[in-house]
mmCIF file of C-alpha atoms and ligand atoms in Angstrom:
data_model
loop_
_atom_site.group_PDB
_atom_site.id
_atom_site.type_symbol
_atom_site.label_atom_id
_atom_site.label_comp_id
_atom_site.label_asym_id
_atom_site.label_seq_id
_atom_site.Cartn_x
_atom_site.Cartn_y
_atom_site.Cartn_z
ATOM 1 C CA UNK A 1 123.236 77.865 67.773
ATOM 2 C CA UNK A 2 122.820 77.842 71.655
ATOM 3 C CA UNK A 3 122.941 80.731 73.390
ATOM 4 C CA UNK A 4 125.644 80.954 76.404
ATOM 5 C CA UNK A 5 125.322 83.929 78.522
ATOM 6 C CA UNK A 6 128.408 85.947 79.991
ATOM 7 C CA UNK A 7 127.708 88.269 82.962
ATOM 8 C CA UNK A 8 131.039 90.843 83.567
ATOM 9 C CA UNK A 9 130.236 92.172 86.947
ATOM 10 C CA UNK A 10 131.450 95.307 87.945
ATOM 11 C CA UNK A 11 132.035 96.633 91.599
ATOM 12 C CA UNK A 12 130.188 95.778 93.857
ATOM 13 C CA UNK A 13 129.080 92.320 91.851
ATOM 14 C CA UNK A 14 131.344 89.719 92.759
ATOM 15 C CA UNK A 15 128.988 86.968 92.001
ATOM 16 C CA UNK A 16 125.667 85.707 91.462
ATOM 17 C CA UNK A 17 123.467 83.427 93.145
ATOM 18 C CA UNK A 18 120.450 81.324 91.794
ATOM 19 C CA UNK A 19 122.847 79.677 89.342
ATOM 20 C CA UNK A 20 122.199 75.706 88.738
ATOM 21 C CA UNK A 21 125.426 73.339 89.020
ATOM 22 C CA UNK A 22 127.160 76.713 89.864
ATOM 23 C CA UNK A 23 130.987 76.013 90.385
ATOM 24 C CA UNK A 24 133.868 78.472 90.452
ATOM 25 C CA UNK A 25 136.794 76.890 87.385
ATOM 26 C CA UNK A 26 139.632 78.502 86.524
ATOM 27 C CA UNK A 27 140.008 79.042 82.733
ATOM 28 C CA UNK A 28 143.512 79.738 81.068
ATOM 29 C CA UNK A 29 144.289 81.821 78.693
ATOM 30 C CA UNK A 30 147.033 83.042 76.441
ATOM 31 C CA UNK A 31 146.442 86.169 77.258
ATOM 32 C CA UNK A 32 147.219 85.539 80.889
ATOM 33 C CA UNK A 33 144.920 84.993 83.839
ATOM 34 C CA UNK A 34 141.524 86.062 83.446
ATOM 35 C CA UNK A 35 140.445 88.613 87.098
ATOM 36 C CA UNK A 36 139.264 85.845 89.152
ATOM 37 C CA UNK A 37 137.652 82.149 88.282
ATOM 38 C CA UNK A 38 134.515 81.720 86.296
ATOM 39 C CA UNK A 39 131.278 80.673 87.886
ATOM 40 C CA UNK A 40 129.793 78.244 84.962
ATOM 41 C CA UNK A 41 126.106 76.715 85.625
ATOM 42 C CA UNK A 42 122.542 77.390 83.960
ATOM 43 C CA UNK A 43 119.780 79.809 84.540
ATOM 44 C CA UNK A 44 116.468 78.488 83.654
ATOM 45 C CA UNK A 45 118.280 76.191 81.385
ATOM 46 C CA UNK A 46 120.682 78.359 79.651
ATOM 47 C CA UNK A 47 124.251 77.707 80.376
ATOM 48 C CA UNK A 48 125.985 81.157 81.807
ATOM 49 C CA UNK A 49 129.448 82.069 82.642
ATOM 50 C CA UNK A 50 129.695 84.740 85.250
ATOM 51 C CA UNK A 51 132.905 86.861 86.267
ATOM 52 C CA UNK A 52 133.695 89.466 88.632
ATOM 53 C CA UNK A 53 135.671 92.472 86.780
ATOM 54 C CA UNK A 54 138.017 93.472 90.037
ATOM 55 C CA UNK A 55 137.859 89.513 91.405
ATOM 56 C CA UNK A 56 136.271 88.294 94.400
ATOM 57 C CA UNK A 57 137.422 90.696 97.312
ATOM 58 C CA UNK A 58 137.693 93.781 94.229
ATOM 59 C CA UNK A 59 141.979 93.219 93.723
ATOM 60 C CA UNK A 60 141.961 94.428 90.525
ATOM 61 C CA UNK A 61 142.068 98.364 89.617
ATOM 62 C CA UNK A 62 140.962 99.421 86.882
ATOM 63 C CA UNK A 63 143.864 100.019 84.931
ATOM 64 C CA UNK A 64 145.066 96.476 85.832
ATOM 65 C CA UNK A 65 141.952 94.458 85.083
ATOM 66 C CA UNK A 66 143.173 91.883 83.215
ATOM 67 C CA UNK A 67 140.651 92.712 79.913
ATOM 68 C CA UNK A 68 141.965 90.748 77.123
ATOM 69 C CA UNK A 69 141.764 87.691 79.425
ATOM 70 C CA UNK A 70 138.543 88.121 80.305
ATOM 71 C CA UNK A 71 137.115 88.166 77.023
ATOM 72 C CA UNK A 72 139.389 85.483 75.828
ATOM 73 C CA UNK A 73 137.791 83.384 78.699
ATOM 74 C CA UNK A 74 134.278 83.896 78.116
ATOM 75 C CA UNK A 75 134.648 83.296 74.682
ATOM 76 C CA UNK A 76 136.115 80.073 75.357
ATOM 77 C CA UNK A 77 134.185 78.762 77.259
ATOM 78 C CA UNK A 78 131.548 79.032 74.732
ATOM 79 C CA UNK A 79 129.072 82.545 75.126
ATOM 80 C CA UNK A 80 127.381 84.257 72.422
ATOM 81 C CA UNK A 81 126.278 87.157 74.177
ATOM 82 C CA UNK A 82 128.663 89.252 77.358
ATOM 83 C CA UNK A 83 126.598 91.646 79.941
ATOM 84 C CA UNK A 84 129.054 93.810 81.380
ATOM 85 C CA UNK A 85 127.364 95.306 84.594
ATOM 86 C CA UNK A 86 129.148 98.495 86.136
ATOM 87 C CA UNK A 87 129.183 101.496 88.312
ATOM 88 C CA UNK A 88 129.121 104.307 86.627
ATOM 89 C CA UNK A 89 128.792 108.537 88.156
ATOM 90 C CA UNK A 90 126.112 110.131 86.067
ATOM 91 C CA UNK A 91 127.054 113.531 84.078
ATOM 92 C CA UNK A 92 122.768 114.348 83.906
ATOM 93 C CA UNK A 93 120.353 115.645 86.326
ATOM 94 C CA UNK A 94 117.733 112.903 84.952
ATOM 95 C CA UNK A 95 120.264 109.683 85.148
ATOM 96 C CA UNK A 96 119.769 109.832 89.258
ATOM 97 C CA UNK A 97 121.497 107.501 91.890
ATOM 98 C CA UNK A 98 119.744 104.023 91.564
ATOM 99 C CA UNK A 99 118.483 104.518 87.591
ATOM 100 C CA UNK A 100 120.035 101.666 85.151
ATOM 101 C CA UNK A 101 121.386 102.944 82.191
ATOM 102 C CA UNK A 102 121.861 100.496 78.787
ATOM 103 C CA UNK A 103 124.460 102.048 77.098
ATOM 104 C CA UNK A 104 125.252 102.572 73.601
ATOM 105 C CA UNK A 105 128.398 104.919 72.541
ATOM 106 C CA UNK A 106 131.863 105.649 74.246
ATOM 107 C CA UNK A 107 134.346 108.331 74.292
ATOM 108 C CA UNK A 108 137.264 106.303 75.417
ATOM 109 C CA UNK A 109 139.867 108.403 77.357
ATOM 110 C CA UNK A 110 141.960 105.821 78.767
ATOM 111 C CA UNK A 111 145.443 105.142 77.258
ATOM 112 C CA UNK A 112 147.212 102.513 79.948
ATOM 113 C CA UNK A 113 145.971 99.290 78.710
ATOM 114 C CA UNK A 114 146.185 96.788 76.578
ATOM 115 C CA UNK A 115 143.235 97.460 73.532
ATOM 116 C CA UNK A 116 143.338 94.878 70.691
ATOM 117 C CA UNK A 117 144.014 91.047 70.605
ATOM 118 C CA UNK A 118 145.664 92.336 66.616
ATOM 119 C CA UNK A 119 149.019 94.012 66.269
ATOM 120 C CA UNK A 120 152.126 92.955 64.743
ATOM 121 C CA UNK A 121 151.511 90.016 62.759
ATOM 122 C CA UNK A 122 148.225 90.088 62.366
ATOM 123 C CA UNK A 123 146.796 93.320 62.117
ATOM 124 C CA UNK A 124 142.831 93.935 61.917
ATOM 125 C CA UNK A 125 140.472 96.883 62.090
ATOM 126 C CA UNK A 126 136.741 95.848 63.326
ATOM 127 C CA UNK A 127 133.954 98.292 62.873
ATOM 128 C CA UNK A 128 133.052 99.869 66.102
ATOM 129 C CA UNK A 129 130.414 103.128 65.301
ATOM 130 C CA UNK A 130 127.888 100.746 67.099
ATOM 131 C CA UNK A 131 129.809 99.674 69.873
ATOM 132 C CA UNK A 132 127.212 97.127 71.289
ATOM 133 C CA UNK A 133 124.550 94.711 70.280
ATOM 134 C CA UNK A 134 121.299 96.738 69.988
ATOM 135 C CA UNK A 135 119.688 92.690 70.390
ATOM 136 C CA UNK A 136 121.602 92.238 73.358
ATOM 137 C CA UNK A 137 120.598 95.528 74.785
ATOM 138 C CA UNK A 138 116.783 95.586 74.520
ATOM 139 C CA UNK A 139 116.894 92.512 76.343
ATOM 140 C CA UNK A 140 118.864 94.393 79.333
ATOM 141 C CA UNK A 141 116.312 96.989 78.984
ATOM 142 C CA UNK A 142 113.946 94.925 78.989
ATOM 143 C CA UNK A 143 114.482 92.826 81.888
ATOM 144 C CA UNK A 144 115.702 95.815 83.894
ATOM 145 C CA UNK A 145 112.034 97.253 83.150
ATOM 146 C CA UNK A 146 110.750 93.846 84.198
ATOM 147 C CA UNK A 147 112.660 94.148 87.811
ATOM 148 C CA UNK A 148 110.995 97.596 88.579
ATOM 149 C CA UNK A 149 114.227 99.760 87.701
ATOM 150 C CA UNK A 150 114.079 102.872 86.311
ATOM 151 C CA UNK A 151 115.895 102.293 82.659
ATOM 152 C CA UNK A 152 117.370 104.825 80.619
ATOM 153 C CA UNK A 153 118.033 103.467 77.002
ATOM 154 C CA UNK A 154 121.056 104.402 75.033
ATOM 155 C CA UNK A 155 123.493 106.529 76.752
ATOM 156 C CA UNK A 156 127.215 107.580 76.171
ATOM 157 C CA UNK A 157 130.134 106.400 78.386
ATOM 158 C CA UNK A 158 132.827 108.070 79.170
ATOM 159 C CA UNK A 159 135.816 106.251 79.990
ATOM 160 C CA UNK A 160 138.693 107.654 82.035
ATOM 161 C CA UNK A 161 141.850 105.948 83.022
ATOM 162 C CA UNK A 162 141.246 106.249 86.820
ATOM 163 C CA UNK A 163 142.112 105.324 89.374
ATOM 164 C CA UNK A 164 141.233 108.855 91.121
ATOM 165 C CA UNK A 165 138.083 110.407 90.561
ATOM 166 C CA UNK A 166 137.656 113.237 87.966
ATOM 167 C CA UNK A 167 138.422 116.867 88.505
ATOM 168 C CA UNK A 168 135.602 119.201 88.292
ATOM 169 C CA UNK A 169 137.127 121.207 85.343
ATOM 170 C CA UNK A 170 136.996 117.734 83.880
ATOM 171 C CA UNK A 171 133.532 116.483 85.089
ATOM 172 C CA UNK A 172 132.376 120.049 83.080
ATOM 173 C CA UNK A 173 134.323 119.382 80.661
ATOM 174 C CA UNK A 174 133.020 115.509 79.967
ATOM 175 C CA UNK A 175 129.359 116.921 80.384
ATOM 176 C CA UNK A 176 130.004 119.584 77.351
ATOM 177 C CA UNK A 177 131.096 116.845 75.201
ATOM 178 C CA UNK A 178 127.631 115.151 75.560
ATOM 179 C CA UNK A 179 128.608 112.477 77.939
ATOM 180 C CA UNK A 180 126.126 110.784 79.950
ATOM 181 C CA UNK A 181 127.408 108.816 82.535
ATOM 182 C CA UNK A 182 131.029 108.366 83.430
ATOM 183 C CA UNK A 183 133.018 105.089 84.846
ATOM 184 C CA UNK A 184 136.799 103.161 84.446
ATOM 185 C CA UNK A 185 136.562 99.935 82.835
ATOM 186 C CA UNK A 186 133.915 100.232 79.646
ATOM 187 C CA UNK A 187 137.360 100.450 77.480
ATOM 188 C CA UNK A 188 138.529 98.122 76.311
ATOM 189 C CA UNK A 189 136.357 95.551 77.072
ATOM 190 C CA UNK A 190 133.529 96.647 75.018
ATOM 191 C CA UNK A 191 136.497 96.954 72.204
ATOM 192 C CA UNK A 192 137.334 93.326 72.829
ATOM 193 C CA UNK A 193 134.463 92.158 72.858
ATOM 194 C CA UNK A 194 133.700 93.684 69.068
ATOM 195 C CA UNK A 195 137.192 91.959 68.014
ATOM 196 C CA UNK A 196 136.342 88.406 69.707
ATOM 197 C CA UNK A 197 132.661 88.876 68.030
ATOM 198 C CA UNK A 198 130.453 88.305 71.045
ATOM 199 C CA UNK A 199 127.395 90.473 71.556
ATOM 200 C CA UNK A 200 127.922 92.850 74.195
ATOM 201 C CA UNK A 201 126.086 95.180 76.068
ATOM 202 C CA UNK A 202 126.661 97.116 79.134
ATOM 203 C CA UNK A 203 124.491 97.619 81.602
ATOM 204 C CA UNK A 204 125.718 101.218 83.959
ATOM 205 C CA UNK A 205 124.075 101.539 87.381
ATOM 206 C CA UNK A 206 124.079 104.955 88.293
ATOM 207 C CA UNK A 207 125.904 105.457 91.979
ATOM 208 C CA UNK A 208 126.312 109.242 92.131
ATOM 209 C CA UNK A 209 126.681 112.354 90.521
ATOM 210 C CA UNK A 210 130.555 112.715 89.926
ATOM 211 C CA UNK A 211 131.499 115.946 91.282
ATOM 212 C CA UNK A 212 129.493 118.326 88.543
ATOM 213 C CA UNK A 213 126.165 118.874 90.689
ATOM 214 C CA UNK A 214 125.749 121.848 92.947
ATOM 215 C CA UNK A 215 123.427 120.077 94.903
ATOM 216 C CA UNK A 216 125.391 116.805 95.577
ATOM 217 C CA UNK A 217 128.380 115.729 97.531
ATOM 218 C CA UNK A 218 131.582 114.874 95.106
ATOM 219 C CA UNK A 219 131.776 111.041 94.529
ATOM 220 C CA UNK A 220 133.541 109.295 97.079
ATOM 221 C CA UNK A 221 134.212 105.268 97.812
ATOM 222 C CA UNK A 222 131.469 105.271 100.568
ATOM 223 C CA UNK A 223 128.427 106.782 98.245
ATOM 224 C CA UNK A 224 129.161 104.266 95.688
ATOM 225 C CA UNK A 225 129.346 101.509 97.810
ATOM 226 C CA UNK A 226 126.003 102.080 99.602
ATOM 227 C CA UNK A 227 124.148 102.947 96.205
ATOM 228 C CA UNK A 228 125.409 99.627 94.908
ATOM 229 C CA UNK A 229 124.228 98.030 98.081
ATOM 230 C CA UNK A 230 120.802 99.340 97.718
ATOM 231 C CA UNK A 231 121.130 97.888 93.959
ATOM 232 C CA UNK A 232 122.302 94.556 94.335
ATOM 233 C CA UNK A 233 119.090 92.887 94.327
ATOM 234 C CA UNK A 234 117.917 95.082 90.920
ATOM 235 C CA UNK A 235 121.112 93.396 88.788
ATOM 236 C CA UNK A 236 120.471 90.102 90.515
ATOM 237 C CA UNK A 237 116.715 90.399 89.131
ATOM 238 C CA UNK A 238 118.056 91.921 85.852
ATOM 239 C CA UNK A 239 120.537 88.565 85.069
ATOM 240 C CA UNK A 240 117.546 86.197 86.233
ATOM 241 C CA UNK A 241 115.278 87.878 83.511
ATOM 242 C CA UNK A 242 117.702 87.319 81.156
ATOM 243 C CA UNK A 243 117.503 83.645 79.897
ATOM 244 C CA UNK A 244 113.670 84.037 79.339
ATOM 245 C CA UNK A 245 114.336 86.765 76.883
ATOM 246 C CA UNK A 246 117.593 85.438 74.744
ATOM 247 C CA UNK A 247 116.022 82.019 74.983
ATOM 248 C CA UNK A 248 117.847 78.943 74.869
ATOM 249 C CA UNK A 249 118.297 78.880 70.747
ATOM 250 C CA UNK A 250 120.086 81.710 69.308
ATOM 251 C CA UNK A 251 119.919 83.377 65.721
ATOM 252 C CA UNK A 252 123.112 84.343 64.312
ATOM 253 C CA UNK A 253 123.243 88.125 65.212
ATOM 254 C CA UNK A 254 120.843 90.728 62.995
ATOM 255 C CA UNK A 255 123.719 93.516 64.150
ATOM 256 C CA UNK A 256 126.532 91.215 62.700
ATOM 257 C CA UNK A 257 128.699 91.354 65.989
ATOM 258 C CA UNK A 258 129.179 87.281 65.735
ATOM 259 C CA UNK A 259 130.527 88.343 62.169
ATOM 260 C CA UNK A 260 132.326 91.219 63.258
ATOM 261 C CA UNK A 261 135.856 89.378 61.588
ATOM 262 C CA UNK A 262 134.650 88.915 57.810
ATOM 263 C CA UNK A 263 136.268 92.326 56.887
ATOM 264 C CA UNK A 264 138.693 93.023 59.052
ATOM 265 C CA UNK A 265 141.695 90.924 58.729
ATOM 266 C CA UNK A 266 144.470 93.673 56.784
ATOM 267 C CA UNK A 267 147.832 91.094 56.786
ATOM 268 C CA UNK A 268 148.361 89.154 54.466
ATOM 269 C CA UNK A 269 148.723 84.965 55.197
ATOM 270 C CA UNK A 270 151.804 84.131 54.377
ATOM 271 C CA UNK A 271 152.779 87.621 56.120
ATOM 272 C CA UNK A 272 150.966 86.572 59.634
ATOM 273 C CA UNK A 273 152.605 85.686 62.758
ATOM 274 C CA UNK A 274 151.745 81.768 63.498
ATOM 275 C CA UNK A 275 152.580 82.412 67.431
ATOM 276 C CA UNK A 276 149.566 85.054 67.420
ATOM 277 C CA UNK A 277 147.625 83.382 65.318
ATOM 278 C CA UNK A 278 148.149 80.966 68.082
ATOM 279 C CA UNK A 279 147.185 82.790 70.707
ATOM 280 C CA UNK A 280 143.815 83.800 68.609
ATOM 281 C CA UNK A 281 142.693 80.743 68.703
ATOM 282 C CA UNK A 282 139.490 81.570 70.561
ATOM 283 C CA UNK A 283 138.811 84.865 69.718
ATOM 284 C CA UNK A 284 139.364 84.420 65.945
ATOM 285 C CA UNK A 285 139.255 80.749 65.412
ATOM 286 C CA UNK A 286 136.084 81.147 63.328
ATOM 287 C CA UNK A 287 137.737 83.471 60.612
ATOM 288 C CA UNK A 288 141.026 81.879 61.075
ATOM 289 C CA UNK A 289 140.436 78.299 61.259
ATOM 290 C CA UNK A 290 143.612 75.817 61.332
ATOM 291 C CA UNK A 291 145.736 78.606 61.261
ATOM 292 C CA UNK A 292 145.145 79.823 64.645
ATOM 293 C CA UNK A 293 144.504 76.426 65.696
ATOM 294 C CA UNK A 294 148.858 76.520 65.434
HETATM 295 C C1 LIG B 1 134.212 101.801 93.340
HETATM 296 S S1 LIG B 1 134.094 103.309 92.468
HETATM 297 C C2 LIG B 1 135.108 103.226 91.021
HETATM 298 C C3 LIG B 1 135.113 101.918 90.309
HETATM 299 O O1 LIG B 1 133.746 101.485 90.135
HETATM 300 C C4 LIG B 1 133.525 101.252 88.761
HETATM 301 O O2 LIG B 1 133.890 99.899 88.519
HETATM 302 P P1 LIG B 1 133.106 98.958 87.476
HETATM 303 O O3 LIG B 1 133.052 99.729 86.186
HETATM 304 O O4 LIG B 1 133.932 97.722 87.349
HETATM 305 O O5 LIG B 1 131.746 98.727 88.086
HETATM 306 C C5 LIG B 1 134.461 102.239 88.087
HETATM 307 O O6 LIG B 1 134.659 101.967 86.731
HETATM 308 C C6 LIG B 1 135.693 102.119 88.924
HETATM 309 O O7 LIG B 1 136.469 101.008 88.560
HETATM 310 N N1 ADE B 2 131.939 109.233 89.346
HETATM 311 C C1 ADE B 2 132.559 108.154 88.893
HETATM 312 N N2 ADE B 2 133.661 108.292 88.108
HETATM 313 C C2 ADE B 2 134.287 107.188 87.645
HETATM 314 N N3 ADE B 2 133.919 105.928 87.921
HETATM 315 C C3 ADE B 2 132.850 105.771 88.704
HETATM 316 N N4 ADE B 2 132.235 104.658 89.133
HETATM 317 C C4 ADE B 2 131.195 105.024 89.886
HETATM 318 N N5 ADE B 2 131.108 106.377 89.962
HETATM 319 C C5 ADE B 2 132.125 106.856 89.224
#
């Protein structure tokens, strides 16, 4: 199988240059409109699919990104494997302000969005104690080493609901539980992306320390901003190492995420909805087949 690469950039990412053939389409989906257009070309001849979590001009907050759409998209279009590149505050001393930080677990505390593509007609529970694709992430790690960043390898994200900043009682609170780093839009993607059965990793740049440290200002717009500034170049070297490491040929997953579907369909067929299967055409067609073809 060929492997298609899908960057998710976060804030402060709103595109990527470097890209051959780059051009901006606009992919529909039935899950609505995906947060901006999609850039499509190919890095060192691997066809990637890059798009900007917020849009172009950041007009999407993080409650309102538009999540299933997304993954719908990039699936869709084709990718195997989705890096999902974010800002994230950091709940340790040792994850500092310009580290990058491959993640591995979640505690998801958000609760107004959209989480499955399943429900009502065709209801399926995906395994999800390793949230990402241990393949997927090496290479991150990997070519974040190769660009000269400090790396921090396997990490748990905390996702809140947003779109204010945490309390400090919470901030404490998040720390105790073990959290690492903390940021707004890990959930649901990286849930998605488990359902639609794409690799996925996620890639955190640390802008701050959240409000926790005695020795740091609280988070604010403005700190982010310039950390991310400072960073840009690091994620632009991180996506250019990328196609030399996945290579242009692709193994079906060891991790099983392209397989993710084989157990997890519960409804019966002749009890399943044809308009969802419908709309699952993408994200499911493998399992499903003509069905969701309608
Ligand atoms: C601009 S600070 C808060 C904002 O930044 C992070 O976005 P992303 O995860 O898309 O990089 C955070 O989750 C918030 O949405
Ligand atoms: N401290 C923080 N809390 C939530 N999201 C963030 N994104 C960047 N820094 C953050």
């Amino acid at each position: 199988m060929k492997t298609m690469i899908g960057v998710i950039g976060g804030s402060g990412v709103y595109q990527i240059d470097g890209l051959e053939g780059a051009s901006w389409v606009k992919v529909k989906t039935p899950w609505g409109k995906p947060s901006d257009e999609v850039l499509l070309g190919r890095l060192d001849g691997v066809p990637m699919a890059f798009l900007p979590r917020h849009g172009r001009g950041h007009v999407h907050a993080p409650s309102d990104v538009p999540f299933r759409a997304n993954i719908d998209a990039l699936k869709r279009l084709g990718c195997t494997d989705v890096v999902a590149v974010s800002a994230v505050g950091s709940l340790r001393e040792d994850f500092r302000p310009g580290d990058f930080v491959v993640v591995d677990q979640y505690i998801d505390r958000t609760f107004a969005r959209p989480k499955s593509f399943f429900g009502a007609g065709c209801v399926a529970h995906v395994g999800f104690a390793h949230p990402t694709c241990p393949r997927l992430s090496a290479a991150c790690a990997d070519a974040a080493r190769g660009a000269g960043v400090t790396v921090h390898e396997g990490a748990t994200y905390i996702a809140m609901e947003g779109p204010q900043f945490s309390t400090l009682a919470e901030s404490r609170l998040y720390r105790s539980w073990g959290a690492d780093v903390i940021g707004m839009t890990g959930m649901p993607e990286a849930k998605l992306a488990r359902e639609a059965e794409l690799c996925y990793a996620s890639v955190a740049m640390v802008t701050d320390y959240d409000c926790w440290h005695p020795g740091h200002d609280a988070v604010d717009v403005a700190a982010v901003i310039a950390t991310l500034t400072a960073n840009a170049g690091n994620a632009r070297a991180l996506v250019a190492g990328l196609p030399a490491r996945l290579g242009a040929d692709r193994a079906p997953c060891p991790h099983g995420c392209d397989r993710a579907l084989d157990m997890a369909l519960m409804t019966a067929p002749d009890k399943r909805d044809p308009d969802l299967l419908a709309r699952l055409d993408a994200v499911a067609g493998r399992v499903l087949g003509g069905a969701a073809a309608g």
